[in-house]
Amino acid sequence: MNQTVRVTVWNEYRHEKTNEHIGKIYPNGMHNAIGDYLKGQPGFEVRTATLDEPEHGLTEEMLDNTDVLIWWGHAAHGEVQDEIVDRVHARVLDGMGLICLHSAHYSKIFRKLMGTTCSLKWRESGEKERIWVIEHGHPIVEGLGEYFELEHAEMYGEPFDIPEPDTLIFISWFPGGEVFRSGCCYHRGRGKVFYFRPGHETYPLYYDQNVLRVLANASRWAAPGNGPKPVFGHSQPLEEL
Ligand code: ZN
């Protein structure tokens, strides 16, 4: 795609302000760590939005001018207003891309789009994660090796209660023996949805070059195409009956 992709990086932005350790890792918040990287890549126009802004920063104007929304949430999923969730949901069905990161598996918007509990196993012990590429020709894995590793990560393990992905891009392995579907693509209406696992707030994972590369690739993949809008309802025959 040659046209500019307008990305909005949304962050709950609470941990960075309330926890000194996390604030040191992300002095300007995770949304700006991701946003600053994307700004340095060709073809992106980047804005950010956070939970405590009016309308969570996701006004009609903001969403109308967003091709891809990146979502990070963890401790305050319940504070996201249903009205805003409905607004984001409608935009996804109308073609906006959505990338849900890490603990956003439990966000209202991801669960609404999936229709399942999105529950999983977890453990926070700073273990290594090896992320295997499963779909080698997919645009989201462009520039990666056959796997990449994160030295310290929170473990997420199966079962992950999601609908079967349209395309499974990554599987993670953890030293405790668990595996996890860590990169999952979906189509919902005209929109594309990507779930990507890495990103626990106490580890500096949004500075990792492979993670960032995936986010840039996924943003390009999830950008809306120019396909026709679906037409529903009563239909006149196109041929004489
Ligand atoms: Zn986490």
mmCIF file of C-alpha atoms and ligand atoms in Angstrom:
data_model
loop_
_atom_site.group_PDB
_atom_site.id
_atom_site.type_symbol
_atom_site.label_atom_id
_atom_site.label_comp_id
_atom_site.label_asym_id
_atom_site.label_seq_id
_atom_site.Cartn_x
_atom_site.Cartn_y
_atom_site.Cartn_z
ATOM 1 C CA MET A 1 0.000 0.000 0.000
ATOM 2 C CA ASN A 2 1.453 3.351 -1.025
ATOM 3 C CA GLN A 3 -0.840 5.691 0.816
ATOM 4 C CA THR A 4 -0.035 6.962 4.304
ATOM 5 C CA VAL A 5 -1.435 4.869 7.139
ATOM 6 C CA ARG A 6 -2.955 7.012 9.888
ATOM 7 C CA VAL A 7 -2.254 5.178 13.145
ATOM 8 C CA THR A 8 -3.685 6.097 16.540
ATOM 9 C CA VAL A 9 -1.927 4.479 19.497
ATOM 10 C CA TRP A 10 -4.314 4.186 22.446
ATOM 11 C CA ASN A 11 -3.025 3.494 25.938
ATOM 12 C CA GLU A 12 -4.713 3.196 29.293
ATOM 13 C CA TYR A 13 -1.644 5.119 30.576
ATOM 14 C CA ARG A 14 -2.017 4.428 34.291
ATOM 15 C CA HIS A 15 0.877 2.100 35.249
ATOM 16 C CA GLU A 16 3.470 4.534 33.887
ATOM 17 C CA LYS A 17 2.135 7.314 36.127
ATOM 18 C CA THR A 18 1.594 5.313 39.308
ATOM 19 C CA ASN A 19 4.533 2.876 39.341
ATOM 20 C CA GLU A 20 8.045 4.335 39.526
ATOM 21 C CA HIS A 21 9.735 1.342 37.875
ATOM 22 C CA ILE A 22 7.311 1.345 34.937
ATOM 23 C CA GLY A 23 7.516 5.143 34.689
ATOM 24 C CA LYS A 24 11.278 4.833 34.245
ATOM 25 C CA ILE A 25 10.912 2.272 31.471
ATOM 26 C CA TYR A 26 8.298 4.363 29.655
ATOM 27 C CA PRO A 27 8.745 7.998 30.758
ATOM 28 C CA ASN A 28 6.294 9.181 28.096
ATOM 29 C CA GLY A 29 4.070 6.124 28.235
ATOM 30 C CA MET A 30 3.966 2.985 26.120
ATOM 31 C CA HIS A 31 1.829 4.773 23.537
ATOM 32 C CA ASN A 32 4.643 7.214 22.821
ATOM 33 C CA ALA A 33 7.318 4.486 22.738
ATOM 34 C CA ILE A 34 5.303 2.748 20.009
ATOM 35 C CA GLY A 35 4.246 5.998 18.359
ATOM 36 C CA ASP A 36 7.795 7.388 18.215
ATOM 37 C CA TYR A 37 9.008 4.253 16.469
ATOM 38 C CA LEU A 38 6.221 4.364 13.894
ATOM 39 C CA LYS A 39 6.882 8.046 13.239
ATOM 40 C CA GLY A 40 10.412 7.056 12.228
ATOM 41 C CA GLN A 41 9.137 4.532 9.690
ATOM 42 C CA PRO A 42 8.037 5.524 6.195
ATOM 43 C CA GLY A 43 4.340 5.817 5.464
ATOM 44 C CA PHE A 44 2.859 6.498 8.878
ATOM 45 C CA GLU A 45 1.034 9.449 10.364
ATOM 46 C CA VAL A 46 0.807 8.867 14.121
ATOM 47 C CA ARG A 47 -1.356 10.232 16.911
ATOM 48 C CA THR A 48 -1.946 9.002 20.441
ATOM 49 C CA ALA A 49 -4.954 8.856 22.746
ATOM 50 C CA THR A 50 -5.342 7.838 26.392
ATOM 51 C CA LEU A 51 -8.061 6.704 28.781
ATOM 52 C CA ASP A 52 -8.223 9.865 30.894
ATOM 53 C CA GLU A 53 -8.768 12.243 27.968
ATOM 54 C CA PRO A 54 -12.368 13.282 27.234
ATOM 55 C CA GLU A 55 -14.073 10.421 25.360
ATOM 56 C CA HIS A 56 -10.817 8.509 26.048
ATOM 57 C CA GLY A 57 -9.309 10.556 23.228
ATOM 58 C CA LEU A 58 -11.430 8.584 20.757
ATOM 59 C CA THR A 59 -13.815 11.205 19.469
ATOM 60 C CA GLU A 60 -15.773 10.682 16.259
ATOM 61 C CA GLU A 61 -13.324 13.013 14.531
ATOM 62 C CA MET A 62 -10.335 11.057 15.836
ATOM 63 C CA LEU A 63 -11.721 7.694 14.743
ATOM 64 C CA ASP A 64 -12.903 8.997 11.368
ATOM 65 C CA ASN A 65 -9.286 9.965 10.737
ATOM 66 C CA THR A 66 -7.781 6.700 11.992
ATOM 67 C CA ASP A 67 -6.900 3.854 9.641
ATOM 68 C CA VAL A 68 -5.453 1.627 12.356
ATOM 69 C CA LEU A 69 -6.029 1.790 16.106
ATOM 70 C CA ILE A 70 -3.447 0.162 18.390
ATOM 71 C CA TRP A 71 -4.865 -0.674 21.842
ATOM 72 C CA TRP A 72 -3.033 -1.280 25.135
ATOM 73 C CA GLY A 73 -5.042 -1.736 28.333
ATOM 74 C CA HIS A 74 -4.659 -3.739 31.516
ATOM 75 C CA ALA A 75 -5.877 -2.461 34.877
ATOM 76 C CA ALA A 76 -8.778 -0.268 33.807
ATOM 77 C CA HIS A 77 -10.671 -2.154 31.095
ATOM 78 C CA GLY A 78 -13.840 -1.565 33.118
ATOM 79 C CA GLU A 79 -13.408 2.214 32.964
ATOM 80 C CA VAL A 80 -13.666 2.299 29.188
ATOM 81 C CA GLN A 81 -17.161 3.601 28.455
ATOM 82 C CA ASP A 82 -19.420 1.234 26.553
ATOM 83 C CA GLU A 83 -20.421 4.063 24.233
ATOM 84 C CA ILE A 84 -16.805 4.460 23.111
ATOM 85 C CA VAL A 85 -16.409 0.690 22.740
ATOM 86 C CA ASP A 86 -19.477 0.676 20.488
ATOM 87 C CA ARG A 87 -17.996 3.530 18.468
ATOM 88 C CA VAL A 88 -14.695 1.693 17.967
ATOM 89 C CA HIS A 89 -16.576 -1.523 17.158
ATOM 90 C CA ALA A 90 -18.621 0.218 14.455
ATOM 91 C CA ARG A 91 -15.468 1.700 12.944
ATOM 92 C CA VAL A 92 -13.808 -1.725 12.831
ATOM 93 C CA LEU A 93 -16.822 -3.224 11.034
ATOM 94 C CA ASP A 94 -16.608 -0.311 8.609
ATOM 95 C CA GLY A 95 -12.946 -1.008 7.830
ATOM 96 C CA MET A 96 -10.678 0.471 10.519
ATOM 97 C CA GLY A 97 -7.853 -1.852 11.523
ATOM 98 C CA LEU A 98 -7.436 -2.761 15.210
ATOM 99 C CA ILE A 99 -4.311 -4.138 16.865
ATOM 100 C CA CYS A 100 -4.850 -5.389 20.430
ATOM 101 C CA LEU A 101 -1.708 -5.790 22.488
ATOM 102 C CA HIS A 102 -0.893 -8.144 25.347
ATOM 103 C CA SER A 103 -3.366 -7.652 28.229
ATOM 104 C CA ALA A 104 -5.837 -6.085 25.800
ATOM 105 C CA HIS A 105 -6.994 -9.683 25.351
ATOM 106 C CA TYR A 106 -9.394 -8.735 28.171
ATOM 107 C CA SER A 107 -10.353 -5.334 26.783
ATOM 108 C CA LYS A 108 -14.037 -4.706 26.153
ATOM 109 C CA ILE A 109 -13.424 -4.071 22.467
ATOM 110 C CA PHE A 110 -11.459 -7.288 21.871
ATOM 111 C CA ARG A 111 -13.970 -9.440 23.766
ATOM 112 C CA LYS A 112 -16.851 -7.809 21.893
ATOM 113 C CA LEU A 113 -15.197 -8.552 18.569
ATOM 114 C CA MET A 114 -14.323 -12.129 19.545
ATOM 115 C CA GLY A 115 -17.525 -13.084 21.353
ATOM 116 C CA THR A 116 -15.660 -15.368 23.796
ATOM 117 C CA THR A 117 -14.150 -14.897 27.276
ATOM 118 C CA CYS A 118 -10.615 -14.386 25.870
ATOM 119 C CA SER A 119 -9.286 -15.946 29.097
ATOM 120 C CA LEU A 120 -5.827 -17.498 29.235
ATOM 121 C CA LYS A 121 -3.168 -18.869 31.614
ATOM 122 C CA TRP A 122 -0.516 -16.451 32.916
ATOM 123 C CA ARG A 123 2.526 -16.252 35.188
ATOM 124 C CA GLU A 124 4.793 -13.322 35.908
ATOM 125 C CA SER A 125 8.283 -14.667 36.527
ATOM 126 C CA GLY A 126 10.367 -12.898 33.887
ATOM 127 C CA GLU A 127 11.016 -15.989 31.823
ATOM 128 C CA LYS A 128 12.211 -16.132 28.243
ATOM 129 C CA GLU A 129 9.740 -16.201 25.376
ATOM 130 C CA ARG A 130 10.531 -17.702 21.968
ATOM 131 C CA ILE A 131 8.108 -16.512 19.312
ATOM 132 C CA TRP A 132 7.920 -18.765 16.251
ATOM 133 C CA VAL A 133 6.778 -17.517 12.869
ATOM 134 C CA ILE A 134 4.050 -19.846 11.576
ATOM 135 C CA GLU A 135 2.883 -18.053 8.425
ATOM 136 C CA HIS A 136 6.078 -17.347 6.516
ATOM 137 C CA GLY A 137 4.588 -15.474 3.542
ATOM 138 C CA HIS A 138 2.415 -13.134 5.578
ATOM 139 C CA PRO A 139 3.094 -9.361 5.461
ATOM 140 C CA ILE A 140 3.158 -9.179 9.280
ATOM 141 C CA VAL A 141 6.355 -11.281 9.437
ATOM 142 C CA GLU A 142 8.287 -9.335 6.816
ATOM 143 C CA GLY A 143 11.918 -8.899 7.874
ATOM 144 C CA LEU A 144 11.794 -11.388 10.767
ATOM 145 C CA GLY A 145 13.830 -14.563 11.247
ATOM 146 C CA GLU A 146 12.138 -17.926 11.707
ATOM 147 C CA TYR A 147 11.712 -16.989 15.366
ATOM 148 C CA PHE A 148 12.699 -14.227 17.758
ATOM 149 C CA GLU A 149 13.206 -14.186 21.500
ATOM 150 C CA LEU A 150 12.376 -11.875 24.369
ATOM 151 C CA GLU A 151 14.678 -12.442 27.344
ATOM 152 C CA HIS A 152 12.147 -11.508 29.999
ATOM 153 C CA ALA A 153 8.419 -11.739 29.483
ATOM 154 C CA GLU A 154 5.241 -12.558 31.316
ATOM 155 C CA MET A 155 4.025 -16.033 30.385
ATOM 156 C CA TYR A 156 0.670 -16.400 28.635
ATOM 157 C CA GLY A 157 -0.370 -19.981 27.989
ATOM 158 C CA GLU A 158 -3.057 -22.030 26.315
ATOM 159 C CA PRO A 159 -5.907 -22.480 26.519
ATOM 160 C CA PHE A 160 -6.570 -19.025 25.096
ATOM 161 C CA ASP A 161 -10.355 -18.798 24.740
ATOM 162 C CA ILE A 162 -10.617 -17.082 21.375
ATOM 163 C CA PRO A 163 -12.375 -18.100 18.164
ATOM 164 C CA GLU A 164 -10.073 -19.885 15.741
ATOM 165 C CA PRO A 165 -7.977 -17.160 14.059
ATOM 166 C CA ASP A 166 -8.421 -16.592 10.326
ATOM 167 C CA THR A 167 -4.639 -16.736 10.200
ATOM 168 C CA LEU A 168 -2.294 -17.732 13.012
ATOM 169 C CA ILE A 169 0.949 -15.822 12.610
ATOM 170 C CA PHE A 170 2.978 -16.630 15.747
ATOM 171 C CA ILE A 171 3.183 -19.320 18.421
ATOM 172 C CA SER A 172 5.106 -18.579 21.613
ATOM 173 C CA TRP A 173 7.061 -21.092 23.661
ATOM 174 C CA PHE A 174 7.919 -20.588 27.329
ATOM 175 C CA PRO A 175 10.487 -22.445 29.476
ATOM 176 C CA GLY A 176 7.741 -23.566 31.871
ATOM 177 C CA GLY A 177 6.415 -25.754 29.054
ATOM 178 C CA GLU A 178 3.472 -23.661 27.926
ATOM 179 C CA VAL A 179 2.709 -22.536 24.381
ATOM 180 C CA PHE A 180 0.466 -19.703 23.232
ATOM 181 C CA ARG A 181 -1.097 -18.402 20.009
ATOM 182 C CA SER A 182 0.599 -15.028 20.205
ATOM 183 C CA GLY A 183 -0.245 -13.499 16.827
ATOM 184 C CA CYS A 184 -3.801 -13.920 15.577
ATOM 185 C CA CYS A 185 -5.479 -12.319 12.550
ATOM 186 C CA TYR A 186 -9.222 -11.856 12.153
ATOM 187 C CA HIS A 187 -11.594 -10.181 9.744
ATOM 188 C CA ARG A 188 -14.661 -8.518 11.233
ATOM 189 C CA GLY A 189 -16.918 -6.819 8.704
ATOM 190 C CA ARG A 190 -14.609 -4.799 6.450
ATOM 191 C CA GLY A 191 -12.031 -4.422 9.223
ATOM 192 C CA LYS A 192 -8.943 -6.408 10.132
ATOM 193 C CA VAL A 193 -8.042 -7.273 13.712
ATOM 194 C CA PHE A 194 -4.649 -8.474 14.942
ATOM 195 C CA TYR A 195 -3.921 -9.711 18.447
ATOM 196 C CA PHE A 196 -0.217 -9.577 19.401
ATOM 197 C CA ARG A 197 0.955 -10.910 22.743
ATOM 198 C CA PRO A 198 4.197 -9.144 23.798
ATOM 199 C CA GLY A 199 4.046 -6.061 25.976
ATOM 200 C CA HIS A 200 3.873 -6.575 29.736
ATOM 201 C CA GLU A 201 4.314 -3.158 31.364
ATOM 202 C CA THR A 202 7.251 -4.076 33.641
ATOM 203 C CA TYR A 203 9.481 -5.188 30.746
ATOM 204 C CA PRO A 204 10.845 -2.804 28.069
ATOM 205 C CA LEU A 205 9.327 -4.806 25.211
ATOM 206 C CA TYR A 206 8.122 -1.841 23.169
ATOM 207 C CA TYR A 207 11.759 -0.991 22.481
ATOM 208 C CA ASP A 208 12.502 -4.456 21.085
ATOM 209 C CA GLN A 209 13.236 -4.156 17.373
ATOM 210 C CA ASN A 210 11.376 -7.331 16.401
ATOM 211 C CA VAL A 211 8.294 -6.376 18.383
ATOM 212 C CA LEU A 212 8.328 -2.898 16.852
ATOM 213 C CA ARG A 213 8.816 -4.320 13.374
ATOM 214 C CA VAL A 214 5.763 -6.521 13.863
ATOM 215 C CA LEU A 215 3.744 -3.491 14.966
ATOM 216 C CA ALA A 216 4.742 -1.543 11.844
ATOM 217 C CA ASN A 217 4.051 -4.543 9.592
ATOM 218 C CA ALA A 218 0.720 -5.201 11.298
ATOM 219 C CA SER A 219 -0.293 -1.556 10.963
ATOM 220 C CA ARG A 220 0.291 -1.739 7.215
ATOM 221 C CA TRP A 221 -1.584 -5.054 6.988
ATOM 222 C CA ALA A 222 -4.553 -3.830 9.029
ATOM 223 C CA ALA A 223 -4.997 -0.582 7.093
ATOM 224 C CA PRO A 224 -8.310 -0.422 5.240
ATOM 225 C CA GLY A 225 -8.439 -1.436 1.598
ATOM 226 C CA ASN A 226 -10.556 0.169 -1.081
ATOM 227 C CA GLY A 227 -13.051 -2.645 -1.517
ATOM 228 C CA PRO A 228 -16.761 -2.040 -2.056
ATOM 229 C CA LYS A 229 -19.104 -1.447 0.865
ATOM 230 C CA PRO A 230 -21.439 -4.396 1.381
ATOM 231 C CA VAL A 231 -25.073 -3.856 0.429
ATOM 232 C CA PHE A 232 -27.644 -5.644 2.584
ATOM 233 C CA GLY A 233 -31.377 -6.069 2.481
ATOM 234 C CA HIS A 234 -34.008 -6.567 -0.190
ATOM 235 C CA SER A 235 -32.462 -7.005 -3.613
ATOM 236 C CA GLN A 236 -33.760 -6.527 -7.153
ATOM 237 C CA PRO A 237 -32.672 -9.267 -9.606
ATOM 238 C CA LEU A 238 -29.838 -8.314 -11.948
ATOM 239 C CA GLU A 239 -31.213 -10.649 -14.632
ATOM 240 C CA GLU A 240 -34.776 -10.951 -15.890
ATOM 241 C CA LEU A 241 -36.579 -13.638 -13.882
HETATM 242 ZN ZN ZN B 1 0.985 -8.358 31.472
#
